[in-house]
Coordinates of C-alpha atoms and ligand atoms in Angstrom, one line a residue:
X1 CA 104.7 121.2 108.0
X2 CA 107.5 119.2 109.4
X3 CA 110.4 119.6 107.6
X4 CA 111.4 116.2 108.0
X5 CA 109.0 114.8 105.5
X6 CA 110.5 116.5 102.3
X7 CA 113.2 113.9 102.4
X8 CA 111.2 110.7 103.8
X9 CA 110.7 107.6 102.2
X10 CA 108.4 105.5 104.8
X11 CA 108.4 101.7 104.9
X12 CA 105.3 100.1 106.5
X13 CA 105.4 97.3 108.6
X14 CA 102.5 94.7 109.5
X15 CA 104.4 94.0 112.6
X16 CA 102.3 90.4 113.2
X17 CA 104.5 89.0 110.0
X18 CA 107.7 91.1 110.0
X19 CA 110.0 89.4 112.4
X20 CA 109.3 87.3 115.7
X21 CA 111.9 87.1 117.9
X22 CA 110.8 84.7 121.1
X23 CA 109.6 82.2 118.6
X24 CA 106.2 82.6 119.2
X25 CA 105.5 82.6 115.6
X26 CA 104.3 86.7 115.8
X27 CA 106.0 89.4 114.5
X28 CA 106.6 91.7 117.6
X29 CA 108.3 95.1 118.5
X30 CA 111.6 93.5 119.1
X31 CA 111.5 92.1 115.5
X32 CA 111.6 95.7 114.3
X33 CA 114.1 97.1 116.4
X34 CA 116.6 94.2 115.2
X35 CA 115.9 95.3 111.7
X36 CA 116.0 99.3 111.9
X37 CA 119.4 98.8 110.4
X38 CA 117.6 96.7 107.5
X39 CA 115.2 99.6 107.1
X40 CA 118.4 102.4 107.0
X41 CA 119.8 99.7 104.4
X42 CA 116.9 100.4 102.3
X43 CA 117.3 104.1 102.5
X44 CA 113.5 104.3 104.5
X45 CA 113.9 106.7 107.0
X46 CA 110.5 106.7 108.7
X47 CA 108.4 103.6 109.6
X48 CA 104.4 103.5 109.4
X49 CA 103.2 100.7 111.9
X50 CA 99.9 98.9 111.6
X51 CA 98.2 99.0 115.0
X52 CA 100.1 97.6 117.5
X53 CA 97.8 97.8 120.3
X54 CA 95.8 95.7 122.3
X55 CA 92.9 94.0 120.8
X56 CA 91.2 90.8 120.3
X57 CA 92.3 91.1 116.4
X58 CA 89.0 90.6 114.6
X59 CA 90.4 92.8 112.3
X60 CA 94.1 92.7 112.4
X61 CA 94.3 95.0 115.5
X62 CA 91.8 98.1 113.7
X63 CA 89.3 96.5 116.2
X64 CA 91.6 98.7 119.3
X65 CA 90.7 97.2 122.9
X66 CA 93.2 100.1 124.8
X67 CA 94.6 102.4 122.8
X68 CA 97.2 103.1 125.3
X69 CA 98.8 99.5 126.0
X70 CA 100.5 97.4 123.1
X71 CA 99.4 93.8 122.3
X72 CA 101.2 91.4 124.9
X73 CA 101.9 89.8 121.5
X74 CA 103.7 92.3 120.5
X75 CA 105.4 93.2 123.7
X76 CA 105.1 96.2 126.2
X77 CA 104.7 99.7 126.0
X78 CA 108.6 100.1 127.0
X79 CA 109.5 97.7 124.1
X80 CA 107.5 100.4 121.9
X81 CA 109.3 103.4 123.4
X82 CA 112.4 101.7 122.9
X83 CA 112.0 101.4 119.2
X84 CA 111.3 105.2 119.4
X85 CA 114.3 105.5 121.3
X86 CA 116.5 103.4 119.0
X87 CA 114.5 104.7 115.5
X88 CA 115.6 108.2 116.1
X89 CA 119.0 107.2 116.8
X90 CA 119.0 106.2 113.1
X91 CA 117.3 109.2 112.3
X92 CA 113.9 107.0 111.8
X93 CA 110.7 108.6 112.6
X94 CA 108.1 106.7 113.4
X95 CA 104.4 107.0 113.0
X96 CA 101.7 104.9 114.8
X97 CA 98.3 103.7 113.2
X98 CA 95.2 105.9 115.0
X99 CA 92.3 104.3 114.5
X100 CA 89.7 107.5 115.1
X101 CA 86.6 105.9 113.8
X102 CA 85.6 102.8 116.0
X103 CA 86.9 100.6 118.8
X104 CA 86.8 97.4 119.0
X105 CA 83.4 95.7 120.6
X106 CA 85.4 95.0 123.6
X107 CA 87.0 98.2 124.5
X108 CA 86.1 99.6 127.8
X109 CA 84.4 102.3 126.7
X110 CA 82.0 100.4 124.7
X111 CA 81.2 97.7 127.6
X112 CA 80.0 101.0 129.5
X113 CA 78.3 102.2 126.7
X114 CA 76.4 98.9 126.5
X115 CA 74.7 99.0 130.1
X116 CA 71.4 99.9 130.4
X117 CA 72.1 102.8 133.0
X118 CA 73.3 105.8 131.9
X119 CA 77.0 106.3 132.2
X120 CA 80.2 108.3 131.4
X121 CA 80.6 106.6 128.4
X122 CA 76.5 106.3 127.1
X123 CA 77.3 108.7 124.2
X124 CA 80.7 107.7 123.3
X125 CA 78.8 105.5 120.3
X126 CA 76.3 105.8 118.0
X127 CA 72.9 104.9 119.3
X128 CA 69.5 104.5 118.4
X129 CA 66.5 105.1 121.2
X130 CA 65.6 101.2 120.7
X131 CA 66.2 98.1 120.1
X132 CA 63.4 97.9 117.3
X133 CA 65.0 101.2 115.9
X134 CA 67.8 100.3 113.2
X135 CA 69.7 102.7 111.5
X136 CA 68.5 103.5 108.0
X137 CA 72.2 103.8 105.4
X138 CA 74.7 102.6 107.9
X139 CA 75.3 99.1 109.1
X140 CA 74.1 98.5 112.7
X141 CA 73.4 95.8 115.4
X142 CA 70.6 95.6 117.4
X143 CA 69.4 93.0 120.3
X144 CA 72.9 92.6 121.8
X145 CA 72.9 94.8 124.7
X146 CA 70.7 95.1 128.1
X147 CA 70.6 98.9 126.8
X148 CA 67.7 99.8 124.8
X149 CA 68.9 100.5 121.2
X150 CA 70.5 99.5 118.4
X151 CA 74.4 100.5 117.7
X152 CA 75.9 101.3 114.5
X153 CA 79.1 99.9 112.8
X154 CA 81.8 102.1 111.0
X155 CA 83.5 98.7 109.2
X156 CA 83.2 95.1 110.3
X157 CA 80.8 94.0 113.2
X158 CA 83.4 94.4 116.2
X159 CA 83.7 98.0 115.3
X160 CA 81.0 100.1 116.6
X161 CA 81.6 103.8 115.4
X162 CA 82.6 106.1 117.7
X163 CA 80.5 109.2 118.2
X164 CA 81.4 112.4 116.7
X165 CA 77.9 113.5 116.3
X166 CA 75.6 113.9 112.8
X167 CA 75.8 116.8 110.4
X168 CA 72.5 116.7 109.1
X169 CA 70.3 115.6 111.6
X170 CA 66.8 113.8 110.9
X171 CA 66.4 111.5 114.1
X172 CA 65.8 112.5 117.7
X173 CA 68.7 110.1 118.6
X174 CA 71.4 111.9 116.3
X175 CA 73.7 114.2 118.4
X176 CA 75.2 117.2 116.8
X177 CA 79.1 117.2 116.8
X178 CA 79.2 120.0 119.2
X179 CA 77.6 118.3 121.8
X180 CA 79.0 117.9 125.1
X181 CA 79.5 114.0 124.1
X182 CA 81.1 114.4 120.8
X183 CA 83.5 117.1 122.1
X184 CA 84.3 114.5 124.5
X185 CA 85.3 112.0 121.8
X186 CA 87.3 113.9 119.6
X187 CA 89.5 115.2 123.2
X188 CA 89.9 111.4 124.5
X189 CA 91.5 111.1 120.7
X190 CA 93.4 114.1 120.9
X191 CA 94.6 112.7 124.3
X192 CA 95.8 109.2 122.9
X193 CA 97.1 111.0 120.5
X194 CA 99.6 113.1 122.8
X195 CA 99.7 109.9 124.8
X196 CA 102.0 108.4 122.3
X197 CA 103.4 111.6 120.6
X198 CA 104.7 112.4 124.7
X199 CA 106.3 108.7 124.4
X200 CA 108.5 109.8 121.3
X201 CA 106.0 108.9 118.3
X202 CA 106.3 111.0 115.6
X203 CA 103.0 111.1 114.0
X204 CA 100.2 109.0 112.7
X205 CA 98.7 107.2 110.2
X206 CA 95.0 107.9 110.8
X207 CA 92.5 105.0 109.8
X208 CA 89.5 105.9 107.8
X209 CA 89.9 109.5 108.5
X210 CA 87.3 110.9 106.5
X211 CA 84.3 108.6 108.7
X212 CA 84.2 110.5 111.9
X213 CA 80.9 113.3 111.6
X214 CA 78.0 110.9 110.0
X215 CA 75.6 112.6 107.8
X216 CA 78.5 114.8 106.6
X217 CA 78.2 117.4 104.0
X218 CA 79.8 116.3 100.3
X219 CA 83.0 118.4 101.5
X220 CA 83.1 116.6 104.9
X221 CA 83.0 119.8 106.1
X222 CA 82.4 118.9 109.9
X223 CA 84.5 115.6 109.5
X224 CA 87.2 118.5 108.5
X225 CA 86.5 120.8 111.2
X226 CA 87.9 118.1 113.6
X227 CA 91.1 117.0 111.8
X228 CA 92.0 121.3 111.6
X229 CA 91.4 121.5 115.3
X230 CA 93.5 118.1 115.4
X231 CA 96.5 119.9 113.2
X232 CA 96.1 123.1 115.3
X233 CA 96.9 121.2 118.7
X234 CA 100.0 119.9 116.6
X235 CA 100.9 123.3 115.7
X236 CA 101.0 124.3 118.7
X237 CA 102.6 121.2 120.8
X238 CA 104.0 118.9 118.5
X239 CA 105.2 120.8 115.9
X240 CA 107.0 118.2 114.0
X241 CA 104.6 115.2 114.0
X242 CA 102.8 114.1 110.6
X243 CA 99.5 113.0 109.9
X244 CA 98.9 111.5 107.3
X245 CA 95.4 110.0 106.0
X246 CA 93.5 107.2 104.4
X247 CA 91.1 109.2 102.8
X248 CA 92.2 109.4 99.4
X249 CA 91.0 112.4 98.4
X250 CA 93.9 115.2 98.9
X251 CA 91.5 117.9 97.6
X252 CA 89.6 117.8 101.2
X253 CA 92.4 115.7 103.4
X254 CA 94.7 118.3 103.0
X255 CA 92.9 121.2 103.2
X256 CA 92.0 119.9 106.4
X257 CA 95.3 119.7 107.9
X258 CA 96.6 116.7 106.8
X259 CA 99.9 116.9 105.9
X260 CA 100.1 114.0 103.4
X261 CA 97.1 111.5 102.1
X262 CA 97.2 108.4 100.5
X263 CA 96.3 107.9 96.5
X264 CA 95.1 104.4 97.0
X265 CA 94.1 101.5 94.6
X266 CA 90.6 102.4 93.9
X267 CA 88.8 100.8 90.8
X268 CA 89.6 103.3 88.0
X269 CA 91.5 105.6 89.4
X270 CA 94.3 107.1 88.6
X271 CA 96.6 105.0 90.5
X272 CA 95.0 101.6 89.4
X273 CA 94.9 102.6 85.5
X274 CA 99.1 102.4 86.5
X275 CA 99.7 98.9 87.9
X276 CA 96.5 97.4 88.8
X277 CA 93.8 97.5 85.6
X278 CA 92.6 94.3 84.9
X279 CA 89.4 94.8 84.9
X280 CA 88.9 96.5 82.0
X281 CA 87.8 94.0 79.1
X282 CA 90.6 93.1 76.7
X283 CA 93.6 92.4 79.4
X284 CA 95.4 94.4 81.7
X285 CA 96.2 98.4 80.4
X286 CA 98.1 99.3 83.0
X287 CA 100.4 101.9 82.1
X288 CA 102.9 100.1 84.0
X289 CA 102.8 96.7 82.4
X290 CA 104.8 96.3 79.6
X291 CA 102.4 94.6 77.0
X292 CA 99.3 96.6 78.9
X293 CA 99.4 99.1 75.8
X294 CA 98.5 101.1 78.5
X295 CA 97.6 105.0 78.6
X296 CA 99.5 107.6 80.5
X297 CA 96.7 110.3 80.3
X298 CA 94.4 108.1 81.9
X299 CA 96.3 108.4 85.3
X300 CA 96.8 112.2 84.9
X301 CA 93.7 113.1 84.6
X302 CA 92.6 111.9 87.7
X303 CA 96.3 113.0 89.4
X304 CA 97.2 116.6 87.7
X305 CA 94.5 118.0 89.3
X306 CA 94.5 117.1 92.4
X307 CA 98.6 117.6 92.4
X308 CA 97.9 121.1 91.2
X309 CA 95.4 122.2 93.7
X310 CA 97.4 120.7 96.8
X311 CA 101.1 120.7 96.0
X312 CA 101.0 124.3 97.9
X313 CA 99.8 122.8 101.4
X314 CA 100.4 119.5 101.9
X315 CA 101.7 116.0 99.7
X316 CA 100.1 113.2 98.0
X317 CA 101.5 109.8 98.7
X318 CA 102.3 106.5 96.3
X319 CA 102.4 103.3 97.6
X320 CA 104.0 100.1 96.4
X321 CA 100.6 99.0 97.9
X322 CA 99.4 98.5 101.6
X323 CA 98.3 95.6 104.0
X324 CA 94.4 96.2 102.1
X325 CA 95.4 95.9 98.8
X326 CA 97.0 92.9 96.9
X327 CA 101.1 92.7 96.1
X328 CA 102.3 94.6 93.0
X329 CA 103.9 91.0 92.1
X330 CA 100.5 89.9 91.5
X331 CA 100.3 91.6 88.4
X332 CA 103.9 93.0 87.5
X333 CA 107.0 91.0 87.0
X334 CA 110.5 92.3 88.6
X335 CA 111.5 94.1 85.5
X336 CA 107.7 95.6 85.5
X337 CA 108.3 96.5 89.6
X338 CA 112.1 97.8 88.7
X339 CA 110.4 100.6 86.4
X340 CA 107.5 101.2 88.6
X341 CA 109.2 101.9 91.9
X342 CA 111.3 104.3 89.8
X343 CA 107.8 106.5 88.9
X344 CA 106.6 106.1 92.4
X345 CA 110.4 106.8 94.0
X346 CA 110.7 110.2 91.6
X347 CA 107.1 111.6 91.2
X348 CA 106.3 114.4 94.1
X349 CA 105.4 113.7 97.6
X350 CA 106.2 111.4 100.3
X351 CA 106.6 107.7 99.2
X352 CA 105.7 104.7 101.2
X353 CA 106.7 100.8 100.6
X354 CA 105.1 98.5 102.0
X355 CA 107.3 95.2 103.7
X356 CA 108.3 92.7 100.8
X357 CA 107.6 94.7 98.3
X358 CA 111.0 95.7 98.2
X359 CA 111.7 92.2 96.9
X360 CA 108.9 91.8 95.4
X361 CA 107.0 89.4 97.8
X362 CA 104.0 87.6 95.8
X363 CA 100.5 88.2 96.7
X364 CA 99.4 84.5 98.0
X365 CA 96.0 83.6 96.4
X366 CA 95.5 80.6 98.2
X367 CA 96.0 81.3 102.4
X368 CA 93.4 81.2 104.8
X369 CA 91.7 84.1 105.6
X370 CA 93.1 85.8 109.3
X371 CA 91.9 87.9 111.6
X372 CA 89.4 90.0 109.7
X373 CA 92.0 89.7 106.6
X374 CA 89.4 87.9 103.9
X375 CA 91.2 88.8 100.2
X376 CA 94.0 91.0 102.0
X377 CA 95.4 88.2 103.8
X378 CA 97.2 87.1 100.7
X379 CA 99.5 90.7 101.0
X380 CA 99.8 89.8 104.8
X381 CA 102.4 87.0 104.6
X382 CA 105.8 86.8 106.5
X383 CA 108.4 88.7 105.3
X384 CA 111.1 86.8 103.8
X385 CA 114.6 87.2 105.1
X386 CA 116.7 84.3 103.8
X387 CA 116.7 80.7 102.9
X388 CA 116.3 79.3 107.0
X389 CA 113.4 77.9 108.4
X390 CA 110.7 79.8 107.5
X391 CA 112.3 82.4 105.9
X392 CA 113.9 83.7 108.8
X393 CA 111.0 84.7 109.7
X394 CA 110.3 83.0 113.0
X395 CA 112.0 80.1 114.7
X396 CA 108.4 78.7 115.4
X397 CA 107.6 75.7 114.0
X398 CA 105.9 76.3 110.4
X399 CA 102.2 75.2 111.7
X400 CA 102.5 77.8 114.3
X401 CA 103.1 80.7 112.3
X402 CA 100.4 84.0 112.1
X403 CA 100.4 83.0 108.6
X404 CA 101.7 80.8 106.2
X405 CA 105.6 81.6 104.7
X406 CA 105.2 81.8 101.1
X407 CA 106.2 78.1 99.5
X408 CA 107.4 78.9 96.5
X409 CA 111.0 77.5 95.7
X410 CA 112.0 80.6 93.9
X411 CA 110.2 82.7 96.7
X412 CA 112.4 85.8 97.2
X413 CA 114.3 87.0 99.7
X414 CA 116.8 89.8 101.2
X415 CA 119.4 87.5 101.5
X416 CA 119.6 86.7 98.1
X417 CA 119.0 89.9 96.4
X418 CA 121.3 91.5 98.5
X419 CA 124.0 89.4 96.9
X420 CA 122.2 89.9 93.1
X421 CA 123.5 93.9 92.0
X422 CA 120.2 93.7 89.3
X423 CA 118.3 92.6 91.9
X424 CA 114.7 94.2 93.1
X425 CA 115.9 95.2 96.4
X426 CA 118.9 96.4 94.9
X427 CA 117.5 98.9 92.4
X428 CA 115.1 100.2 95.3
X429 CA 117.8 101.2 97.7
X430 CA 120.0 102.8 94.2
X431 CA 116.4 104.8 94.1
X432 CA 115.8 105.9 97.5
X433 CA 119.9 106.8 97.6
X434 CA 119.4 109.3 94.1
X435 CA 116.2 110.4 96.0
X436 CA 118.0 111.7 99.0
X437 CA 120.8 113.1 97.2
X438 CA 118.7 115.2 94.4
X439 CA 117.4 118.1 95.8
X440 CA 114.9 118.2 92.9
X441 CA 113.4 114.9 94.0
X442 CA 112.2 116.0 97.7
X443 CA 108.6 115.7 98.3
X444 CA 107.6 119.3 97.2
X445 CA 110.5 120.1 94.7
X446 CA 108.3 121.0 91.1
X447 CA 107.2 118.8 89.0
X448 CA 105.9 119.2 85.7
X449 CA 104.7 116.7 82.6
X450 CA 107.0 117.2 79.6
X451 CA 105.5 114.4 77.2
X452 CA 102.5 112.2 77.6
X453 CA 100.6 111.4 75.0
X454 CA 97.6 108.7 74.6
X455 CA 98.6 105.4 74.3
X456 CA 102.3 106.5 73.5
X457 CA 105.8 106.2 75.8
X458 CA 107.7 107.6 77.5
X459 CA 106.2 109.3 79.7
X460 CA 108.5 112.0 80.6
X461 CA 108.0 114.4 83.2
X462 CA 110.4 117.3 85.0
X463 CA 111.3 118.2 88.9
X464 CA 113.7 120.7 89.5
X465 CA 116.3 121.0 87.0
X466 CA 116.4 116.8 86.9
X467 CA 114.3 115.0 83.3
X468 CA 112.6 111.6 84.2
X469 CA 111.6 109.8 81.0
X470 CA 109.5 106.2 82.3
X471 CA 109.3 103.6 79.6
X472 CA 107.9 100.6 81.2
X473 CA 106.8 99.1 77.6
X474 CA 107.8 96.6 75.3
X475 CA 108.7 98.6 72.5
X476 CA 111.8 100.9 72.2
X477 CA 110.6 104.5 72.6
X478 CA 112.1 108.5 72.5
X479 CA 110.9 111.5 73.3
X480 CA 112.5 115.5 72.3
X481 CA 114.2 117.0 75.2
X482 CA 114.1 120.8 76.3
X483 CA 118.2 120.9 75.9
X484 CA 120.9 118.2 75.7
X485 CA 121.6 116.6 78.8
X486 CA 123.5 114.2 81.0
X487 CA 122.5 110.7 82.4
X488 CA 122.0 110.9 86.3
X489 CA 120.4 107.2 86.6
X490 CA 119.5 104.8 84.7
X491 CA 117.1 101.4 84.5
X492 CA 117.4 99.0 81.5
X493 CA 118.9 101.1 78.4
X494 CA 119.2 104.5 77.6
X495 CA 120.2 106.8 74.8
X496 CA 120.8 110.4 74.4
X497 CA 121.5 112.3 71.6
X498 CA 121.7 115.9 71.0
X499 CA 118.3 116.8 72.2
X500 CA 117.0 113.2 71.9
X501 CA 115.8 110.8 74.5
X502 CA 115.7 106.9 73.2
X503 CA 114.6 104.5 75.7
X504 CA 115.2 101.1 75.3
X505 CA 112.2 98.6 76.5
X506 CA 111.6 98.2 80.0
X507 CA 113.8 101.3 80.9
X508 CA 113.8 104.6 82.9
X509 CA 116.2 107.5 83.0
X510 CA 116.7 110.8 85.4
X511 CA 118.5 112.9 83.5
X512 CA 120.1 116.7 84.1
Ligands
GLC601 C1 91.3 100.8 107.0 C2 92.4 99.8 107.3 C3 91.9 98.4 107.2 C4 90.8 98.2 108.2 C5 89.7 99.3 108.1 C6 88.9 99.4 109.4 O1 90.8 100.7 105.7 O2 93.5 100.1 106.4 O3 92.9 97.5 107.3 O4 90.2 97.0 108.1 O5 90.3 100.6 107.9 O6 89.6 99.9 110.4
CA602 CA1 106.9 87.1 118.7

């Protein structure tokens, strides 16, 4: 486990809409060098980038063309090592996107794979013996090559899926993952991988981690058995590189070697009951709304146990949200965001926020969809920097821009909060400062639930020696504390007497 990670708070950057610098109208490599000092501002110490590699972006560069070259958009591999170069300086580390699962329908390897004579690369994909033979349970194209079968996708069409083999096999085709073929896939990804870790990377974010083996067991037990040979060669040779997955499921990603995994936004879970439930008939019960009469226990039933059973190997990470799911702002207002970042900012494991988020960038309903973007292009936007042309995002002219600045007059930006002490931004860096200065905050200091009950604030949990009481509702509410104690922080208003806690609405406390 690399020690580093206890005390990181990751920002992610989009990089096509974080800062252009030749006026292209692209975010590019450049952009984020200029703004590591922006990032230290923030108190992030490690950067996730989205892929940054070439590709004919069909889906915002998850559709890889090389794996080994960086978008000309973007710049050059030197620009990239640069920003390794100039992150660590800062004491940044940075973690590339690996995309494991599927290239792009353009990569080299899958132009070979096409041809109808058999080559290096015939196996690299998933293919059927014909044309006429389609794939039953899995997406899959057929009558687009001279070779003689139909391939399958692992997402959108221009990603055919990589091969890895089949656990349970029931076609002739299928190809078990220790065949001489797959073997051969998962090296040439262990080999990008030390490509870029060589260069100065620090880790990865790995795509859709859990879709290599098809036909998997319910454990992903032979998906698993890839990612622990993965974290072995890490081990070994790059001791203090992360990997971290999309899989959402700690339970498995973690026991398989991953040091962190994400707890995404999906429908019901434990993470959307807190910011994002508005599905449910009857309005939005988030827990983290303030009129959402929302319901702590819903959220740790689906978290405590997964916390339990994996705080010993590895960590669980909150997001403020990513580049696939839509803007907190949609559905929280600042003082709802102010409270919110606290939980995510104190509970255990490694945080990440996502650019904008920080000032509370809107989701934008109404853009255009872009580059394989559809409903996530609205989280996608340029960040905003200040009140110049286009938000300081690009010195482009506005029709000319990856994507649309957001137009709203009172559109935030860094410029102005920095000025505003009760700002957004501000309250985030005052959270990620506490979190670097508490011991009891690090990613794997304890934690434990001291009062949550149904449909009732606070919620009030423990780490370390340090009480965090969470009372992002409408009505005043308090809560018995284990001893008297002292206010270390504070959002909104907060009371303390004897052993009492009172929170005022809209308010959040660490106390010692
Ligand atoms: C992941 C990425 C998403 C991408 C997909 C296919 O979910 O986060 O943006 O479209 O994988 O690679
Ligand atoms: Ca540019």
């Amino acid at each position: 486990m690399p020690a580093w990670l206890k005390d990181a708070v990751f920002y992610e950057i989009y990089p096509q809409s974080f800062k252009d610098t030749n006026g292209d109208g692209i975010g590019d490599i450049e952009g984020i060098i200029e703004k590591l000092d922006y990032v230290t501002s923030l108190g992030c110490n490690a950067l996730w980038i989205n892929p940054c590699f070439d590709s004919p972006f069909k889906d915002a560069g998850y559709d890889v063309r090389d794996y080994k070259k960086v978008a000309p958009r973007y710049g050059t591999n030197e620009d990239l090592y640069r920003l390794f170069a100039e992150a660590h300086k800062k004491g940044i580390h940075v973690l590339l996107d690996l995309v494991p699962g599927h290239t792009s329908e353009e990569h080299e390897w899958f132009l070979e794979s096409k041809k109808a004579d058999r080559n290096q690369y015939s196996d690299r994909y998933v293919w059927t013996g014909s044309a006429f033979q389609g794939i039953g349970g899995h997406p899959y194209i057929g009558g687009e090559a001279d070779r003689d079968g139909c391939y399958m996708l692992n997402f959108f069409k221009c990603q055919p899926a990589l091969n890895y083999g089949f656990l349970n096999r029931t076609e002739d085709w299928q190809m078990a993952p220790d065949e001489p073929a797959c073997i051969e896939t998962r090296e040439a990804m262990k080999d990008i991988m030390r490509f870029w870790l060589d260069k100065g990377c620090d880790g990865f974010r790995v795509d859709m981690a859990d879709s290599l083996v098809k036909e998997d067991d319910e454990n992903k037990s032979a998906t698993g058995a890839i990612w622990k040979e993965v974290r072995e060669m890490l081990d070994n040779d790059y001791p203090e590189a992360a990997l971290i997955s999309e899989w959402s499921n700690p339970l498995l990603a973690l026991k398989y070697g991953f040091h962190a995994d994400f707890y995404l936004d999906h429908h019901g879970n434990g993470y959307n009951t807190l910011i994002r439930d508005n599905e449910t008939p009857g309005g939005d019960h988030s827990f983290l709304k303030k009129d959402g009469n929302g319901d702590i226990i819903r959220f740790l039933n689906d978290y405590l146990p997964k916390y339990d059973k994996t705080s010993d190997v590895g960590y669980i990470s909150f997001i403020t949200c990513n580049h696939d799911t839509p803007r907190p702002r949609r559905t929280l207002s600042y003082e709802e965001l102010k409270v919110a970042y606290a939980m995510f900012l104190t509970l255990p494991g490694v945080p990440f926020i996502y650019y904008g988020d920080e000032i509370g960038m809107r989701y934008l309903e109404d853009v255009h969809t872009k580059e394989g973007g559809y409903a996530r292009t609205g989280s996608r936007t340029p960040m905003q920097w200040d009140n110049s042309a286009n938000k300081g995002f690009s010195t482009a002219p506005a029709d000319r821009l990856y994507l649309p600045v957001d137009p709203a007059d009172d559109a935030p930006t860094v410029a102005d909060q920095e000025k505003d002490p009760s700002s957004l931004l501000n309250t985030v860096k005052a959270l990620t400062a506490l979190r670097h200065n508490e011991p009891d905050l690090k990613a794997d200091a304890e934690f434990e639930v001291v009062y949550a009950e149904k449909d009732e604030f606070p919620f009030v949990f423990k780490r370390g020696n340090l009480i965090i009481g969470v009372n992002p509702s409408e009505k005043k509410a308090s809560a018995t504390l284990p001893r008297k104690m002292e206010k270390v922080f504070e959002i909104g208003n907060v009371h303390l007497s004897d052993a009492s806690l009172i929170m005022e609405p809209q308010s959040f406390c660490v106390l010692r």
